[in-house]
mmCIF file of C-alpha atoms in Angstrom:
data_model
loop_
_atom_site.group_PDB
_atom_site.id
_atom_site.type_symbol
_atom_site.label_atom_id
_atom_site.label_comp_id
_atom_site.label_asym_id
_atom_site.label_seq_id
_atom_site.Cartn_x
_atom_site.Cartn_y
_atom_site.Cartn_z
ATOM 1 C CA MET S 8 -7.462 -11.397 -10.570
ATOM 2 C CA ARG S 9 -10.694 -13.373 -10.542
ATOM 3 C CA GLN S 10 -9.631 -15.210 -13.745
ATOM 4 C CA MET S 11 -6.280 -16.160 -12.136
ATOM 5 C CA ALA S 12 -8.048 -17.285 -8.955
ATOM 6 C CA ALA S 13 -10.469 -19.489 -10.992
ATOM 7 C CA ASP S 14 -7.801 -21.015 -13.201
ATOM 8 C CA GLN S 15 -7.752 -24.622 -12.025
ATOM 9 C CA SER S 16 -4.627 -25.367 -14.065
ATOM 10 C CA ARG S 17 -2.542 -23.172 -11.760
ATOM 11 C CA GLU S 18 -1.215 -24.683 -8.546
ATOM 12 C CA ARG S 19 0.273 -21.484 -7.198
ATOM 13 C CA ILE S 20 -0.018 -17.747 -7.879
ATOM 14 C CA SER S 21 3.173 -15.659 -7.494
ATOM 15 C CA ILE S 22 3.571 -11.951 -7.006
ATOM 16 C CA GLY S 23 5.314 -11.981 -10.389
ATOM 17 C CA ASP S 24 2.089 -13.424 -11.944
ATOM 18 C CA LEU S 25 0.110 -10.578 -10.415
ATOM 19 C CA PHE S 26 2.739 -8.082 -11.565
ATOM 20 C CA ASN S 27 2.582 -9.301 -15.153
ATOM 21 C CA THR S 28 -1.247 -9.381 -15.205
ATOM 22 C CA MET S 29 -1.469 -5.799 -13.954
ATOM 23 C CA GLY S 30 0.790 -4.445 -16.672
ATOM 24 C CA ASP S 31 1.394 -0.712 -16.525
ATOM 25 C CA ARG S 32 -0.695 -0.434 -13.343
ATOM 26 C CA ALA S 33 1.298 -3.052 -11.479
ATOM 27 C CA ILE S 34 3.092 -0.642 -9.163
ATOM 28 C CA SER S 35 -0.081 0.974 -7.776
ATOM 29 C CA ALA S 36 -1.931 -2.403 -7.646
ATOM 30 C CA LEU S 37 0.883 -3.976 -5.623
ATOM 31 C CA MET S 38 1.123 -0.903 -3.384
ATOM 32 C CA LEU S 39 -2.559 -1.379 -2.669
ATOM 33 C CA ILE S 40 -2.024 -5.091 -1.877
ATOM 34 C CA PHE S 41 0.818 -4.303 0.570
ATOM 35 C CA ALA S 42 -0.725 -1.200 2.140
ATOM 36 C CA LEU S 43 -4.321 -2.325 2.707
ATOM 37 C CA PRO S 44 -3.595 -4.938 5.386
ATOM 38 C CA ASN S 45 -1.831 -2.239 7.446
ATOM 39 C CA ALA S 46 -5.030 -0.218 7.432
ATOM 40 C CA PHE S 47 -6.327 -2.526 10.164
ATOM 41 C CA PRO S 48 -4.774 -3.383 13.499
ATOM 42 C CA THR S 49 -2.317 -6.210 12.897
ATOM 43 C CA PRO S 50 0.165 -8.134 15.026
ATOM 44 C CA PRO S 51 3.428 -6.332 15.834
ATOM 45 C CA GLY S 52 5.993 -6.594 13.041
ATOM 46 C CA THR S 53 3.443 -6.949 10.230
ATOM 47 C CA SER S 54 4.008 -3.413 9.081
ATOM 48 C CA ALA S 55 7.750 -3.980 8.829
ATOM 49 C CA VAL S 56 7.262 -7.025 6.590
ATOM 50 C CA LEU S 57 4.645 -5.341 4.380
ATOM 51 C CA GLY S 58 6.257 -1.904 4.505
ATOM 52 C CA ALA S 59 9.602 -2.935 2.960
ATOM 53 C CA PRO S 60 8.160 -3.809 -0.474
ATOM 54 C CA LEU S 61 6.115 -0.533 -0.280
ATOM 55 C CA VAL S 62 9.310 1.458 0.052
ATOM 56 C CA PHE S 63 10.664 -0.290 -3.049
ATOM 57 C CA LEU S 64 7.486 0.207 -5.102
ATOM 58 C CA ALA S 65 6.985 3.837 -4.013
ATOM 59 C CA ALA S 66 10.567 4.708 -4.983
ATOM 60 C CA GLN S 67 9.862 3.343 -8.462
ATOM 61 C CA LEU S 68 6.703 5.440 -8.701
ATOM 62 C CA THR S 69 8.509 8.518 -7.461
ATOM 63 C CA PHE S 70 11.194 8.329 -10.148
ATOM 64 C CA GLY S 71 8.850 7.160 -12.917
ATOM 65 C CA LEU S 72 10.822 3.929 -13.337
ATOM 66 C CA LYS S 73 9.494 1.011 -15.354
ATOM 67 C CA PRO S 74 7.816 -1.441 -13.018
ATOM 68 C CA TRP S 75 10.302 -4.120 -11.886
ATOM 69 C CA LEU S 76 10.538 -6.509 -9.001
ATOM 70 C CA PRO S 77 13.586 -8.406 -7.736
ATOM 71 C CA LYS S 78 13.193 -12.182 -8.155
ATOM 72 C CA VAL S 79 13.218 -12.698 -4.361
ATOM 73 C CA ILE S 80 9.863 -10.733 -4.220
ATOM 74 C CA ALA S 81 8.456 -11.766 -7.650
ATOM 75 C CA ASN S 82 8.930 -15.533 -6.892
ATOM 76 C CA ARG S 83 6.970 -15.461 -3.614
ATOM 77 C CA SER S 84 3.765 -17.340 -4.184
ATOM 78 C CA MET S 85 0.665 -18.800 -2.471
ATOM 79 C CA ARG S 86 -1.586 -21.666 -3.226
ATOM 80 C CA ARG S 87 -4.235 -20.850 -5.817
ATOM 81 C CA GLU S 88 -6.958 -21.807 -3.404
ATOM 82 C CA ASP S 89 -5.690 -19.315 -0.783
ATOM 83 C CA PHE S 90 -5.483 -16.621 -3.496
ATOM 84 C CA GLU S 91 -9.064 -17.431 -4.536
ATOM 85 C CA THR S 92 -10.228 -16.968 -0.894
ATOM 86 C CA ILE S 93 -8.461 -13.574 -0.687
ATOM 87 C CA VAL S 94 -9.942 -12.426 -4.022
ATOM 88 C CA GLY S 95 -13.395 -13.525 -2.770
ATOM 89 C CA ARG S 96 -12.960 -11.477 0.376
ATOM 90 C CA ILE S 97 -11.673 -8.258 -1.209
ATOM 91 C CA HIS S 98 -13.882 -8.487 -4.318
ATOM 92 C CA ARG S 99 -16.664 -6.485 -2.647
ATOM 93 C CA TRP S 100 -14.319 -3.700 -1.659
ATOM 94 C CA LEU S 101 -12.666 -3.583 -5.062
ATOM 95 C CA ALA S 102 -16.133 -3.532 -6.788
ATOM 96 C CA TRP S 103 -17.068 -0.578 -4.481
ATOM 97 C CA ALA S 104 -13.854 1.252 -5.409
ATOM 98 C CA GLU S 105 -14.415 0.677 -9.106
ATOM 99 C CA ARG S 106 -17.862 2.246 -8.823
ATOM 100 C CA MET S 107 -16.445 5.267 -7.002
ATOM 101 C CA LEU S 108 -13.426 5.817 -9.240
ATOM 102 C CA LYS S 109 -13.925 7.884 -12.354
ATOM 103 C CA PRO S 110 -11.354 9.412 -14.706
ATOM 104 C CA ARG S 111 -11.506 12.988 -13.432
ATOM 105 C CA LEU S 112 -9.030 15.711 -12.588
ATOM 106 C CA ALA S 113 -6.462 13.645 -14.485
ATOM 107 C CA ILE S 114 -3.782 16.282 -13.934
ATOM 108 C CA PHE S 115 -3.533 15.033 -10.309
ATOM 109 C CA ALA S 116 -3.327 11.307 -11.138
ATOM 110 C CA GLU S 117 -0.849 11.378 -14.026
ATOM 111 C CA PRO S 118 2.830 12.449 -14.317
ATOM 112 C CA PRO S 119 4.263 14.733 -12.914
ATOM 113 C CA ALA S 120 1.671 14.689 -10.079
ATOM 114 C CA GLU S 121 1.989 10.904 -10.020
ATOM 115 C CA TYR S 122 5.667 11.317 -9.131
ATOM 116 C CA LEU S 123 4.712 13.618 -6.226
ATOM 117 C CA ALA S 124 2.187 10.939 -5.075
ATOM 118 C CA GLY S 125 5.037 8.408 -5.249
ATOM 119 C CA ALA S 126 7.232 10.670 -3.116
ATOM 120 C CA ALA S 127 4.384 10.995 -0.537
ATOM 121 C CA CYS S 128 3.915 7.199 -0.528
ATOM 122 C CA LEU S 129 7.658 6.746 -0.132
ATOM 123 C CA LEU S 130 7.656 8.932 2.954
ATOM 124 C CA LEU S 131 4.573 7.221 4.346
ATOM 125 C CA SER S 132 6.113 3.738 3.670
ATOM 126 C CA ILE S 133 9.117 4.764 5.750
ATOM 127 C CA VAL S 134 6.728 5.816 8.515
ATOM 128 C CA LEU S 135 5.102 2.336 8.254
ATOM 129 C CA LEU S 136 8.430 0.710 8.936
ATOM 130 C CA LEU S 137 8.719 2.498 12.273
ATOM 131 C CA PRO S 138 7.542 0.601 15.298
ATOM 132 C CA VAL S 139 4.867 3.109 16.258
ATOM 133 C CA PRO S 140 1.837 1.526 18.034
ATOM 134 C CA LEU S 141 -1.216 2.037 15.869
ATOM 135 C CA GLY S 142 0.818 4.584 13.883
ATOM 136 C CA ASN S 143 0.568 2.506 10.735
ATOM 137 C CA ILE S 144 -3.146 2.771 10.072
ATOM 138 C CA LEU S 145 -3.430 6.313 8.735
ATOM 139 C CA PRO S 146 -0.351 6.071 6.484
ATOM 140 C CA ALA S 147 -1.612 2.733 5.137
ATOM 141 C CA VAL S 148 -5.033 4.164 4.376
ATOM 142 C CA THR S 149 -3.380 7.175 2.657
ATOM 143 C CA ILE S 150 -1.151 4.949 0.470
ATOM 144 C CA SER S 151 -4.287 2.917 -0.424
ATOM 145 C CA VAL S 152 -6.158 6.082 -1.432
ATOM 146 C CA PHE S 153 -3.193 7.101 -3.675
ATOM 147 C CA ALA S 154 -3.122 3.632 -5.134
ATOM 148 C CA PHE S 155 -6.856 3.697 -5.952
ATOM 149 C CA GLY S 156 -6.442 7.167 -7.493
ATOM 150 C CA ILE S 157 -3.548 6.096 -9.722
ATOM 151 C CA LEU S 158 -5.202 2.815 -10.688
ATOM 152 C CA GLY S 159 -8.458 4.521 -11.698
ATOM 153 C CA ARG S 160 -6.778 7.706 -13.022
ATOM 154 C CA ASP S 161 -8.940 9.530 -10.518
ATOM 155 C CA GLY S 162 -7.393 12.869 -9.565
ATOM 156 C CA LEU S 163 -9.968 13.400 -6.819
ATOM 157 C CA PHE S 164 -8.651 10.359 -4.958
ATOM 158 C CA ALA S 165 -5.079 11.658 -5.484
ATOM 159 C CA LEU S 166 -6.011 15.087 -4.034
ATOM 160 C CA ILE S 167 -7.593 13.364 -1.039
ATOM 161 C CA GLY S 168 -4.342 11.388 -0.734
ATOM 162 C CA PHE S 169 -2.264 14.582 -0.643
ATOM 163 C CA VAL S 170 -4.478 16.052 2.112
ATOM 164 C CA MET S 171 -4.315 12.736 4.080
ATOM 165 C CA THR S 172 -0.535 12.722 3.687
ATOM 166 C CA ALA S 173 -0.257 15.993 5.582
ATOM 167 C CA VAL S 174 -2.630 14.696 8.282
ATOM 168 C CA SER S 175 -0.794 11.340 8.508
ATOM 169 C CA LEU S 176 2.614 13.025 8.891
ATOM 170 C CA VAL S 177 1.316 15.363 11.600
ATOM 171 C CA VAL S 178 -0.296 12.515 13.547
ATOM 172 C CA ALA S 179 2.718 10.191 13.143
ATOM 173 C CA GLY S 180 5.046 13.068 14.110
ATOM 174 C CA GLY S 181 2.946 13.780 17.186
ATOM 175 C CA VAL S 182 2.958 10.139 18.257
ATOM 176 C CA ILE S 183 6.717 9.837 17.748
ATOM 177 C CA TYR S 184 7.283 13.131 19.652
ATOM 178 C CA GLY S 185 5.103 11.848 22.544
ATOM 179 C CA LEU S 186 6.927 8.552 22.678
ATOM 180 C CA VAL S 187 10.356 10.231 22.708
ATOM 181 C CA LYS S 188 9.214 12.735 25.349
ATOM 182 C CA ALA S 189 7.856 9.914 27.526
ATOM 183 C CA ALA S 190 11.060 7.937 27.127
ATOM 184 C CA ILE S 191 13.142 10.947 28.171
ATOM 185 C CA HIS S 192 10.845 11.563 31.147
ATOM 186 C CA LEU S 193 11.242 7.892 32.261
ATOM 187 C CA VAL S 194 15.046 8.049 31.927
ATOM 188 C CA VAL S 195 15.196 11.353 33.916
ATOM 189 C CA GLN S 196 12.908 9.875 36.628
ATOM 190 C CA TRP S 197 14.950 6.729 36.802
ATOM 191 C CA PHE S 198 18.247 8.606 37.432
ATOM 192 C CA ALA S 199 16.698 11.297 39.677
#
């Protein structure tokens, strides 16, 4: 990514360029790119925009499909200078992750466990699409942990991702349950 960002001959960098550069790790790398911004509080609607490609990518991971992007997604691009700024900002975090990731417990980061991780990410991506206030952070962090684990072939990160999936779904379910219960209470009070 740093080489692409520093390449002065490029005017723009597209998602397709990133996809081609990442090769066989493109799905998990793009999942990380779309999930990580949701790990922080963002303006309403951001999770819906970033969650839609996550559903698409997680479904591919779930079924072990060859990485593919529709042209409408692959052709989206940004100025090379903007991409260089982003790479500069996330470089420190990616360097930290590279130091932490080690090929270990590979059975949890390769197929068929990778397909289960994809299924978990698919479910979490659907949760990201829901308009739940602050309900996106934990699923986004969990998808990011899975993406790091698959990128680095680190089964420990994948195991942590499976545990976080259970926690994320319980928390999201509790929030959704609370919102529905509050809405029912308001409706009942209104008509009482």
